[in-house]
Amino acid sequence: MKFWTNEVKIAVVAIVGIVLLFFGLQYLKGLTMFSTDDHYYARFNDVTGMSSASPIYANGYKVGVVESIEYDYADPQNIIAVISIDPKLNLPKGTEAEISSDLLGNVKLELKLGPNPVDLLERGDTIKGSIQRGMMGKAADMVPQIEKMLPKLDSILYSVNQLLSDPALANALHNVDGITANLNATSRDLQQLTASLNRQMPVMMAKADGVLENTEGLTKKLNDIDVAATMSKVDKTLANVQQMTDALNSKEGTLGLLMHDPGLYQNLNATMGDADKLLIDLKEHPKRYVHFSIFGKKDK
């Protein structure tokens, strides 16, 4: 009986195709059936976005893939991911696995290597896993705060609309236009005044120089004055005035007696009275005191 019949050939081709398809899918996922990679375990409480065949990076370089994820239904917070790492990479103790994603939604596992490159993990050890809170995660955290702010924003917008609809605001803006026009006019006047001052400044400076020269001349003359001699003369004058004052206050001199002797004052007053009477009588009876006649006859 012939073995390589058409049916056997078809079956062999089908089996080979299935095997090639399987290995091809594994290759496209980044997995290999006969891999010599080291296997570790990463413990997560949330593996959102990560799946089997997710790439693993260390410092931006691909070092392995996620082979599988084991979900513990008895302990939902204990999710184990089996990761396959290039054996050339040594993982220090303290290394952590962090799930991250870019803006396009591509998820990867980033290894944060421990600080001590000498103290290394053994194959099959378990490392701590976490999720990176990227920009989208931070934005999601802000959503509740934004929701709380929406009523306040609505109130603020309502107040702004009322303010904008107030006629007083339009009047104020109109007044601002007027004030701006006045300021422009004032600015032009100031420019003209500045220009006029600039033109007159040389003349004013020349006059100021003349005043300064006169001041310097006056100062020089004041410096030339003999102040000591002048003050000596003033002291002598004051001394003479003091002597005159003392003489007036004294009862010995004529002026002193005139000012202090009441008898002299009374005699002078009486004399002035007699002289006044004499003048009055002279005016009334001039013939008693003056005798004049052409023929030399005397009046009786």
Coordinates of N, CA and C in Angstrom, one line a residue, residues 13-25:
V13 N 1.0 19.0 5.0 CA 1.0 20.4 4.7 C 0.2 21.2 5.6
A14 N -0.9 20.7 6.0 CA -1.8 21.5 7.0 C -1.1 21.6 8.3
I15 N -0.5 20.4 8.8 CA 0.2 20.5 10.1 C 1.4 21.5 10.1
V16 N 2.2 21.4 9.0 CA 3.3 22.3 8.9 C 2.8 23.8 8.8
G17 N 1.7 24.1 8.2 CA 1.2 25.4 8.1 C 0.7 25.9 9.5
I18 N 0.1 25.0 10.2 CA -0.4 25.4 11.6 C 0.8 25.7 12.5
V19 N 1.8 24.8 12.4 CA 3.0 25.1 13.2 C 3.7 26.4 12.8
L20 N 3.9 26.6 11.6 CA 4.5 27.9 11.1 C 3.6 29.1 11.5
L21 N 2.3 28.9 11.4 CA 1.4 30.0 11.9 C 1.6 30.3 13.3
F22 N 1.7 29.2 14.1 CA 1.8 29.4 15.6 C 3.1 30.1 15.9
F23 N 4.3 29.6 15.3 CA 5.5 30.2 15.6 C 5.6 31.7 15.0
G24 N 4.9 31.9 13.9 CA 4.9 33.2 13.4 C 4.1 34.2 14.3
L25 N 3.0 33.8 14.8 CA 2.3 34.6 15.8 C 3.1 34.9 17.0

